[in-house]
PDB file of C-alpha atoms in Angstrom:
ATOM      1  CA  VAL A   5      26.640  11.554  -5.162  1.00 85.00           C
ATOM      2  CA  ALA A   6      28.267  13.423  -8.048  1.00 84.00           C
ATOM      3  CA  GLU A   7      25.130  15.520  -8.544  1.00 84.00           C
ATOM      4  CA  LEU A   8      25.025  16.405  -4.853  1.00 85.00           C
ATOM      5  CA  LEU A   9      28.613  17.629  -4.596  1.00 83.00           C
ATOM      6  CA  VAL A  10      28.362  19.820  -7.679  1.00 85.00           C
ATOM      7  CA  PHE A  11      24.783  21.123  -7.431  1.00 87.00           C
ATOM      8  CA  HIS A  12      23.933  21.358  -3.721  1.00 88.00           C
ATOM      9  CA  PRO A  13      24.950  25.077  -3.684  1.00 91.00           C
ATOM     10  CA  VAL A  14      22.570  25.781  -6.590  1.00 89.00           C
ATOM     11  CA  ASP A  15      19.787  23.981  -4.719  1.00 88.00           C
ATOM     12  CA  THR A  16      20.478  26.134  -1.643  1.00 91.00           C
ATOM     13  CA  VAL A  17      20.303  29.320  -3.758  1.00 92.00           C
ATOM     14  CA  ALA A  18      16.994  28.184  -5.296  1.00 91.00           C
ATOM     15  CA  LYS A  19      15.492  27.290  -1.888  1.00 90.00           C
ATOM     16  CA  ARG A  20      16.510  30.662  -0.391  1.00 92.00           C
ATOM     17  CA  LEU A  21      15.002  32.542  -3.331  1.00 92.00           C
ATOM     18  CA  MET A  22      11.767  30.538  -3.016  1.00 91.00           C
ATOM     19  CA  SER A  23      11.629  31.190   0.748  1.00 91.00           C
ATOM     20  CA  ASN A  24      12.272  34.927   0.411  1.00 90.00           C
ATOM     21  CA  LYS A  25       8.998  36.854   0.715  1.00 88.00           C
ATOM     22  CA  ALA A  26      10.363  40.293  -0.196  1.00 86.00           C
ATOM     23  CA  LYS A  27      10.892  41.721  -3.662  1.00 84.00           C
ATOM     24  CA  VAL A  28      14.122  40.516  -5.271  1.00 84.00           C
ATOM     25  CA  SER A  29      16.471  43.033  -6.893  1.00 86.00           C
ATOM     26  CA  PHE A  30      20.179  43.047  -7.749  1.00 87.00           C
ATOM     27  CA  SER A  31      20.867  45.114  -4.630  1.00 88.00           C
ATOM     28  CA  THR A  32      19.166  42.582  -2.291  1.00 90.00           C
ATOM     29  CA  LEU A  33      20.267  39.397  -4.083  1.00 92.00           C
ATOM     30  CA  ASN A  34      23.567  39.133  -2.193  1.00 93.00           C
ATOM     31  CA  SER A  35      21.947  39.236   1.272  1.00 93.00           C
ATOM     32  CA  ILE A  36      19.109  36.877   0.232  1.00 93.00           C
ATOM     33  CA  ILE A  37      21.475  34.207  -1.093  1.00 94.00           C
ATOM     34  CA  PHE A  38      24.393  34.440   1.349  1.00 94.00           C
ATOM     35  CA  ARG A  39      22.527  35.652   4.470  1.00 91.00           C
ATOM     36  CA  ASP A  40      25.011  36.234   7.334  1.00 90.00           C
ATOM     37  CA  HIS A  41      27.945  35.678   4.954  1.00 92.00           C
ATOM     38  CA  ALA A  42      26.901  38.456   2.526  1.00 92.00           C
ATOM     39  CA  THR A  43      30.012  40.527   3.356  1.00 92.00           C
ATOM     40  CA  ALA A  44      32.406  37.562   3.718  1.00 93.00           C
ATOM     41  CA  SER A  45      35.139  36.562   1.260  1.00 94.00           C
ATOM     42  CA  ALA A  46      34.246  34.657  -1.916  1.00 93.00           C
ATOM     43  CA  GLY A  47      35.471  31.360  -0.417  1.00 93.00           C
ATOM     44  CA  ARG A  48      33.411  31.776   2.766  1.00 93.00           C
ATOM     45  CA  LYS A  49      30.383  32.725   0.671  1.00 94.00           C
ATOM     46  CA  PHE A  50      30.684  29.589  -1.429  1.00 92.00           C
ATOM     47  CA  LEU A  51      31.052  27.296   1.607  1.00 91.00           C
ATOM     48  CA  SER A  52      27.983  28.912   3.195  1.00 92.00           C
ATOM     49  CA  LEU A  53      25.898  27.361   0.390  1.00 92.00           C
ATOM     50  CA  PHE A  54      26.539  23.824   1.722  1.00 89.00           C
ATOM     51  CA  PRO A  55      24.246  23.665   4.798  1.00 88.00           C
ATOM     52  CA  GLY A  56      22.256  20.459   5.249  1.00 82.00           C
ATOM     53  CA  LEU A  57      24.620  18.444   3.050  1.00 84.00           C
ATOM     54  CA  GLY A  58      24.235  15.358   5.274  1.00 84.00           C
ATOM     55  CA  TYR A  59      20.430  15.428   5.064  1.00 84.00           C
ATOM     56  CA  ALA A  60      20.686  16.191   1.355  1.00 85.00           C
ATOM     57  CA  ALA A  61      22.894  13.115   0.868  1.00 87.00           C
ATOM     58  CA  GLY A  62      20.379  10.875   2.622  1.00 87.00           C
ATOM     59  CA  TYR A  63      17.490  12.392   0.696  1.00 87.00           C
ATOM     60  CA  LYS A  64      18.992  12.852  -2.774  1.00 87.00           C
ATOM     61  CA  ILE A  65      20.741   9.488  -2.988  1.00 90.00           C
ATOM     62  CA  SER A  66      17.589   7.668  -1.796  1.00 92.00           C
ATOM     63  CA  GLN A  67      15.450   9.775  -4.136  1.00 90.00           C
ATOM     64  CA  ARG A  68      17.582   9.151  -7.227  1.00 90.00           C
ATOM     65  CA  ILE A  69      17.816   5.396  -6.544  1.00 93.00           C
ATOM     66  CA  TYR A  70      14.038   5.293  -6.110  1.00 93.00           C
ATOM     67  CA  LYS A  71      13.171   7.620  -9.009  1.00 90.00           C
ATOM     68  CA  PHE A  72      15.392   6.189 -11.735  1.00 90.00           C
ATOM     69  CA  GLY A  73      15.008   2.618 -10.477  1.00 94.00           C
ATOM     70  CA  GLY A  74      11.268   2.907  -9.810  1.00 95.00           C
ATOM     71  CA  GLN A  75      10.133   4.429 -13.095  1.00 95.00           C
ATOM     72  CA  PRO A  76      11.275   1.464 -15.272  1.00 95.00           C
ATOM     73  CA  TRP A  77       9.651  -0.889 -12.717  1.00 96.00           C
ATOM     74  CA  PHE A  78       6.299   0.927 -12.956  1.00 96.00           C
ATOM     75  CA  ASN A  79       6.703   1.067 -16.736  1.00 96.00           C
ATOM     76  CA  ASP A  80       7.168  -2.733 -16.852  1.00 96.00           C
ATOM     77  CA  ILE A  81       3.965  -3.213 -14.832  1.00 96.00           C
ATOM     78  CA  LEU A  82       2.006  -0.878 -17.131  1.00 96.00           C
ATOM     79  CA  THR A  83       3.447  -2.577 -20.249  1.00 95.00           C
ATOM     80  CA  ARG A  84       2.599  -6.039 -18.900  1.00 96.00           C
ATOM     81  CA  ASN A  85      -0.945  -5.258 -17.755  1.00 96.00           C
ATOM     82  CA  TYR A  86      -2.238  -2.172 -19.573  1.00 96.00           C
ATOM     83  CA  LYS A  87      -0.375  -1.925 -22.882  1.00 95.00           C
ATOM     84  CA  ASP A  88      -3.459  -2.732 -24.971  1.00 95.00           C
ATOM     85  CA  GLN A  89      -5.514  -0.003 -23.265  1.00 95.00           C
ATOM     86  CA  PHE A  90      -2.784   2.606 -23.788  1.00 96.00           C
ATOM     87  CA  THR A  91      -2.293   1.550 -27.441  1.00 95.00           C
ATOM     88  CA  SER A  92      -6.014   1.596 -28.237  1.00 96.00           C
ATOM     89  CA  THR A  93      -6.441   5.011 -26.562  1.00 95.00           C
ATOM     90  CA  PHE A  94      -3.332   6.844 -27.781  1.00 95.00           C
ATOM     91  CA  GLY A  95      -1.981   4.738 -30.663  1.00 94.00           C
ATOM     92  CA  GLU A  96       1.276   2.753 -30.839  1.00 91.00           C
ATOM     93  CA  ARG A  97       3.839   5.595 -30.574  1.00 90.00           C
ATOM     94  CA  LYS A  98       1.936   7.902 -28.252  1.00 93.00           C
ATOM     95  CA  GLY A  99       0.823   4.973 -26.101  1.00 95.00           C
ATOM     96  CA  LYS A 100       4.453   4.062 -25.430  1.00 93.00           C
ATOM     97  CA  MET A 101       5.264   7.665 -24.472  1.00 94.00           C
ATOM     98  CA  MET A 102       2.175   7.929 -22.251  1.00 95.00           C
ATOM     99  CA  MET A 103       3.218   4.757 -20.406  1.00 96.00           C
ATOM    100  CA  GLN A 104       6.671   6.254 -19.785  1.00 95.00           C
ATOM    101  CA  ALA A 105       5.087   9.477 -18.477  1.00 96.00           C
ATOM    102  CA  THR A 106       2.456   7.684 -16.349  1.00 96.00           C
ATOM    103  CA  ALA A 107       5.132   5.429 -14.841  1.00 96.00           C
ATOM    104  CA  GLY A 108       7.063   8.597 -13.958  1.00 95.00           C
ATOM    105  CA  SER A 109       3.985  10.138 -12.351  1.00 96.00           C
ATOM    106  CA  LEU A 110       3.320   7.036 -10.213  1.00 96.00           C
ATOM    107  CA  THR A 111       6.970   7.048  -9.131  1.00 95.00           C
ATOM    108  CA  GLY A 112       6.742  10.735  -8.206  1.00 94.00           C
ATOM    109  CA  ILE A 113       3.681  10.188  -6.009  1.00 94.00           C
ATOM    110  CA  GLY A 114       5.436   7.390  -4.083  1.00 94.00           C
ATOM    111  CA  GLU A 115       8.403   9.678  -3.484  1.00 93.00           C
ATOM    112  CA  VAL A 116       6.470  11.254  -0.599  1.00 93.00           C
ATOM    113  CA  VAL A 117       7.841   8.547   1.764  1.00 93.00           C
ATOM    114  CA  LEU A 118      11.201  10.385   1.654  1.00 92.00           C
ATOM    115  CA  LEU A 119       9.596  13.693   2.720  1.00 92.00           C
ATOM    116  CA  PRO A 120      11.103  13.891   6.263  1.00 92.00           C
ATOM    117  CA  LEU A 121      14.664  13.964   4.878  1.00 89.00           C
ATOM    118  CA  ASP A 122      13.633  16.584   2.323  1.00 90.00           C
ATOM    119  CA  ALA A 123      12.012  18.707   5.050  1.00 89.00           C
ATOM    120  CA  LEU A 124      15.143  18.541   7.231  1.00 89.00           C
ATOM    121  CA  LYS A 125      17.342  19.459   4.255  1.00 89.00           C
ATOM    122  CA  ILE A 126      15.208  22.526   3.461  1.00 89.00           C
ATOM    123  CA  LYS A 127      15.109  23.656   7.106  1.00 89.00           C
ATOM    124  CA  ARG A 128      18.893  23.363   7.348  1.00 87.00           C
ATOM    125  CA  GLN A 129      19.273  25.413   4.157  1.00 88.00           C
ATOM    126  CA  VAL A 130      16.895  28.264   4.993  1.00 87.00           C
ATOM    127  CA  ASN A 131      15.909  28.030   8.695  1.00 88.00           C
ATOM    128  CA  PRO A 132      18.710  26.345  10.708  1.00 87.00           C
ATOM    129  CA  GLU A 133      17.416  27.918  13.957  1.00 87.00           C
ATOM    130  CA  ALA A 134      14.530  25.417  13.889  1.00 85.00           C
ATOM    131  CA  PHE A 135      16.929  22.608  14.911  1.00 86.00           C
ATOM    132  CA  ARG A 136      17.867  24.227  18.236  1.00 81.00           C
ATOM    133  CA  GLY A 137      21.012  22.092  18.448  1.00 82.00           C
ATOM    134  CA  ARG A 138      19.182  18.764  18.147  1.00 85.00           C
ATOM    135  CA  GLY A 139      20.528  15.795  16.195  1.00 83.00           C
ATOM    136  CA  VAL A 140      18.608  13.901  13.520  1.00 81.00           C
ATOM    137  CA  LEU A 141      17.515  10.965  15.728  1.00 85.00           C
ATOM    138  CA  ARG A 142      16.197  13.280  18.431  1.00 89.00           C
ATOM    139  CA  ILE A 143      14.285  15.306  15.851  1.00 88.00           C
ATOM    140  CA  PHE A 144      12.700  12.151  14.402  1.00 87.00           C
ATOM    141  CA  MET A 145      11.687  10.982  17.904  1.00 86.00           C
ATOM    142  CA  GLU A 146      10.335  14.355  19.050  1.00 86.00           C
ATOM    143  CA  GLU A 147       8.724  15.653  15.857  1.00 87.00           C
ATOM    144  CA  GLY A 148       7.349  12.417  14.369  1.00 85.00           C
ATOM    145  CA  THR A 149       4.605  13.051  11.832  1.00 86.00           C
ATOM    146  CA  THR A 150       5.201  16.832  11.700  1.00 88.00           C
ATOM    147  CA  LEU A 151       8.066  15.990   9.312  1.00 90.00           C
ATOM    148  CA  TYR A 152       5.372  14.950   6.808  1.00 92.00           C
ATOM    149  CA  ARG A 153       3.829  18.427   6.663  1.00 91.00           C
ATOM    150  CA  GLY A 154       3.162  19.441   3.089  1.00 90.00           C
ATOM    151  CA  TRP A 155       2.802  15.815   1.918  1.00 94.00           C
ATOM    152  CA  GLY A 156      -0.282  16.647  -0.169  1.00 94.00           C
ATOM    153  CA  TRP A 157       1.475  19.541  -1.893  1.00 93.00           C
ATOM    154  CA  THR A 158       4.518  17.314  -2.467  1.00 94.00           C
ATOM    155  CA  MET A 159       2.395  14.668  -4.204  1.00 95.00           C
ATOM    156  CA  ALA A 160       0.611  17.385  -6.200  1.00 95.00           C
ATOM    157  CA  ARG A 161       4.027  18.700  -7.293  1.00 94.00           C
ATOM    158  CA  ASN A 162       5.570  15.311  -8.026  1.00 94.00           C
ATOM    159  CA  ALA A 163       2.727  13.819 -10.092  1.00 95.00           C
ATOM    160  CA  PRO A 164       2.808  16.375 -12.960  1.00 95.00           C
ATOM    161  CA  GLY A 165       6.529  17.057 -12.448  1.00 94.00           C
ATOM    162  CA  SER A 166       7.601  13.438 -12.896  1.00 94.00           C
ATOM    163  CA  PHE A 167       5.013  12.960 -15.672  1.00 96.00           C
ATOM    164  CA  ALA A 168       6.656  15.850 -17.535  1.00 95.00           C
ATOM    165  CA  LEU A 169      10.211  14.647 -16.751  1.00 93.00           C
ATOM    166  CA  PHE A 170       9.816  11.201 -18.296  1.00 94.00           C
ATOM    167  CA  GLY A 171       7.102  12.233 -20.786  1.00 95.00           C
ATOM    168  CA  ALA A 172       9.012  15.130 -22.347  1.00 95.00           C
ATOM    169  CA  SER A 173      12.150  12.987 -22.450  1.00 94.00           C
ATOM    170  CA  ALA A 174      10.242  10.256 -24.335  1.00 94.00           C
ATOM    171  CA  VAL A 175       8.652  12.794 -26.731  1.00 95.00           C
ATOM    172  CA  THR A 176      12.085  14.292 -27.494  1.00 96.00           C
ATOM    173  CA  LYS A 177      13.583  10.860 -28.210  1.00 94.00           C
ATOM    174  CA  GLU A 178      10.631   9.811 -30.368  1.00 93.00           C
ATOM    175  CA  TYR A 179       9.823  12.957 -32.363  1.00 93.00           C
ATOM    176  CA  VAL A 180      12.970  15.107 -32.297  1.00 94.00           C
ATOM    177  CA  LEU A 181      15.755  12.515 -32.272  1.00 95.00           C
ATOM    178  CA  GLY A 182      13.932   9.660 -34.041  1.00 93.00           C
ATOM    179  CA  VAL A 183      14.754   7.034 -31.381  1.00 92.00           C
ATOM    180  CA  THR A 184      12.113   4.292 -31.300  1.00 88.00           C
ATOM    181  CA  ASP A 185      13.927   1.889 -28.952  1.00 90.00           C
ATOM    182  CA  TYR A 186      14.762   4.055 -25.928  1.00 89.00           C
ATOM    183  CA  SER A 187      17.250   1.521 -24.554  1.00 87.00           C
ATOM    184  CA  LYS A 188      19.395   2.035 -27.674  1.00 91.00           C
ATOM    185  CA  ALA A 189      19.637   5.840 -27.272  1.00 92.00           C
ATOM    186  CA  THR A 190      23.204   7.161 -27.404  1.00 95.00           C
ATOM    187  CA  TRP A 191      24.784   9.232 -24.619  1.00 92.00           C
ATOM    188  CA  THR A 192      24.185  12.437 -26.614  1.00 93.00           C
ATOM    189  CA  GLN A 193      20.547  11.545 -27.317  1.00 95.00           C
ATOM    190  CA  ASN A 194      19.956  10.802 -23.617  1.00 92.00           C
ATOM    191  CA  PHE A 195      21.655  14.102 -22.708  1.00 90.00           C
ATOM    192  CA  ILE A 196      19.415  16.142 -25.042  1.00 93.00           C
ATOM    193  CA  ALA A 197      16.245  14.282 -24.003  1.00 94.00           C
ATOM    194  CA  SER A 198      17.106  14.727 -20.315  1.00 91.00           C
ATOM    195  CA  ILE A 199      17.463  18.496 -20.732  1.00 92.00           C
ATOM    196  CA  ALA A 200      14.035  18.691 -22.408  1.00 94.00           C
ATOM    197  CA  GLY A 201      12.436  16.515 -19.726  1.00 94.00           C
ATOM    198  CA  ALA A 202      14.059  18.412 -16.862  1.00 92.00           C
ATOM    199  CA  VAL A 203      13.115  21.897 -18.138  1.00 93.00           C
ATOM    200  CA  ALA A 204       9.508  20.752 -18.640  1.00 94.00           C
ATOM    201  CA  SER A 205       9.395  19.094 -15.211  1.00 94.00           C
ATOM    202  CA  ILE A 206      10.920  21.991 -13.265  1.00 92.00           C
ATOM    203  CA  THR A 207       8.775  24.640 -14.975  1.00 94.00           C
ATOM    204  CA  ILE A 208       5.494  22.755 -14.515  1.00 95.00           C
ATOM    205  CA  ALA A 209       6.241  21.880 -10.885  1.00 94.00           C
ATOM    206  CA  ALA A 210       7.664  25.322  -9.916  1.00 94.00           C
ATOM    207  CA  PRO A 211       4.517  26.920  -8.382  1.00 96.00           C
ATOM    208  CA  LEU A 212       3.744  23.895  -6.185  1.00 95.00           C
ATOM    209  CA  ASP A 213       7.433  23.543  -5.314  1.00 94.00           C
ATOM    210  CA  THR A 214       7.465  27.104  -3.966  1.00 94.00           C
ATOM    211  CA  VAL A 215       4.394  26.412  -1.793  1.00 95.00           C
ATOM    212  CA  LYS A 216       5.897  23.124  -0.559  1.00 94.00           C
ATOM    213  CA  THR A 217       9.205  24.809   0.316  1.00 92.00           C
ATOM    214  CA  ARG A 218       7.490  27.532   2.346  1.00 93.00           C
ATOM    215  CA  ILE A 219       5.442  24.967   4.292  1.00 93.00           C
ATOM    216  CA  GLN A 220       8.569  22.940   5.060  1.00 90.00           C
ATOM    217  CA  ASN A 221      10.912  25.797   5.988  1.00 88.00           C
ATOM    218  CA  ALA A 222       8.749  26.932   8.938  1.00 85.00           C
ATOM    219  CA  ASN A 223       9.641  26.057  12.533  1.00 86.00           C
ATOM    220  CA  PHE A 224       8.568  22.580  13.660  1.00 86.00           C
ATOM    221  CA  GLU A 225       5.857  23.913  15.994  1.00 83.00           C
ATOM    222  CA  GLN A 226       4.465  26.273  13.362  1.00 84.00           C
ATOM    223  CA  LYS A 227       1.786  24.705  11.168  1.00 87.00           C
ATOM    224  CA  VAL A 228       1.398  26.668   7.935  1.00 85.00           C
ATOM    225  CA  PRO A 229      -1.594  25.678   5.746  1.00 91.00           C
ATOM    226  CA  GLY A 230      -0.760  25.540   2.042  1.00 93.00           C
ATOM    227  CA  LEU A 231      -3.760  27.673   1.010  1.00 94.00           C
ATOM    228  CA  THR A 232      -2.614  30.385   3.430  1.00 94.00           C
ATOM    229  CA  VAL A 233       0.815  30.332   1.764  1.00 94.00           C
ATOM    230  CA  VAL A 234      -0.833  30.663  -1.665  1.00 96.00           C
ATOM    231  CA  LYS A 235      -3.098  33.569  -0.591  1.00 96.00           C
ATOM    232  CA  ASP A 236      -0.289  35.464   1.168  1.00 95.00           C
ATOM    233  CA  LEU A 237       2.080  34.926  -1.759  1.00 94.00           C
ATOM    234  CA  ILE A 238      -0.395  36.244  -4.354  1.00 95.00           C
ATOM    235  CA  ARG A 239      -1.427  39.207  -2.161  1.00 95.00           C
ATOM    236  CA  ASN A 240       2.065  40.309  -1.090  1.00 94.00           C
ATOM    237  CA  GLU A 241       4.325  39.255  -3.967  1.00 94.00           C
ATOM    238  CA  GLY A 242       2.129  38.687  -7.010  1.00 94.00           C
ATOM    239  CA  PRO A 243       1.683  35.513  -9.107  1.00 94.00           C
ATOM    240  CA  THR A 244       5.198  35.648 -10.601  1.00 93.00           C
ATOM    241  CA  ALA A 245       6.555  34.792  -7.120  1.00 94.00           C
ATOM    242  CA  PHE A 246       5.424  31.190  -7.725  1.00 95.00           C
ATOM    243  CA  PHE A 247       8.416  30.947 -10.075  1.00 95.00           C
ATOM    244  CA  LYS A 248      11.087  32.284  -7.685  1.00 93.00           C
ATOM    245  CA  GLY A 249      14.251  30.196  -7.900  1.00 90.00           C
ATOM    246  CA  LEU A 250      13.354  28.895 -11.364  1.00 92.00           C
ATOM    247  CA  THR A 251      16.308  30.571 -13.116  1.00 89.00           C
ATOM    248  CA  PRO A 252      19.150  28.836 -11.189  1.00 88.00           C
ATOM    249  CA  LYS A 253      17.310  25.505 -11.451  1.00 86.00           C
ATOM    250  CA  ILE A 254      16.880  25.757 -15.237  1.00 89.00           C
ATOM    251  CA  LEU A 255      20.473  26.937 -15.738  1.00 86.00           C
ATOM    252  CA  VAL A 256      21.854  23.691 -14.320  1.00 80.00           C
ATOM    253  CA  VAL A 257      19.355  21.083 -15.569  1.00 75.00           C
ATOM    254  CA  GLY A 258      21.528  20.133 -18.547  1.00 67.00           C
ATOM    255  CA  PRO A 259      24.613  18.936 -16.700  1.00 71.00           C
ATOM    256  CA  LYS A 260      22.579  17.945 -13.601  1.00 77.00           C
ATOM    257  CA  LEU A 261      20.103  15.476 -15.100  1.00 72.00           C
TER     258      LEU A 261
END
């Protein structure tokens, strides 16, 4: 809840940058980020970055409960059933870190069940016209499985992204901070490890996140294949466009995660 209230505007900025298909420059940045409120007062501009807050609350709160509650659960299963295989393959220290990362990856893949709320949040942030005045229950009843568009790209993003999030965090604790028992890490050690994990996760997942966002921000009746998004993006914007929106996301990962 705290994360949502502070960082939802940053998420909106990132989603609008990822959805923008034109070249970004300082002269166009204002209209890309604030849209119809580009010439409004500073207060109106700031409030315009809070669309889809209700959907974001449903999605983010469910996601964080699942992600940070699910990863230790998967890690316990791996430790109980596959610890010997991980230890024999990677060694004692690296095996423990690989289990943390693999548990994160499994958690990330399962996160796809929350995709409809994520899709509605993104549409509200970058394409509110798609709702046509309909409420959430009516949309769920009328659109059904179309809310799961981009599920394959979401899983492809989440698997390496969550692997990097928990893996890089474990590597930082183990090798940089010298913490062998992760449950005994101090607040500061967790803070530093979380920054490392988050930067790694966001950077690795950025290209697939951009593709996923563009699939999900289209109108409900418009089916956009992911490979078409990739081809159009490379042809019209160049490969660096895969990393649009990365700067605001990286700037806030420290205090956010």
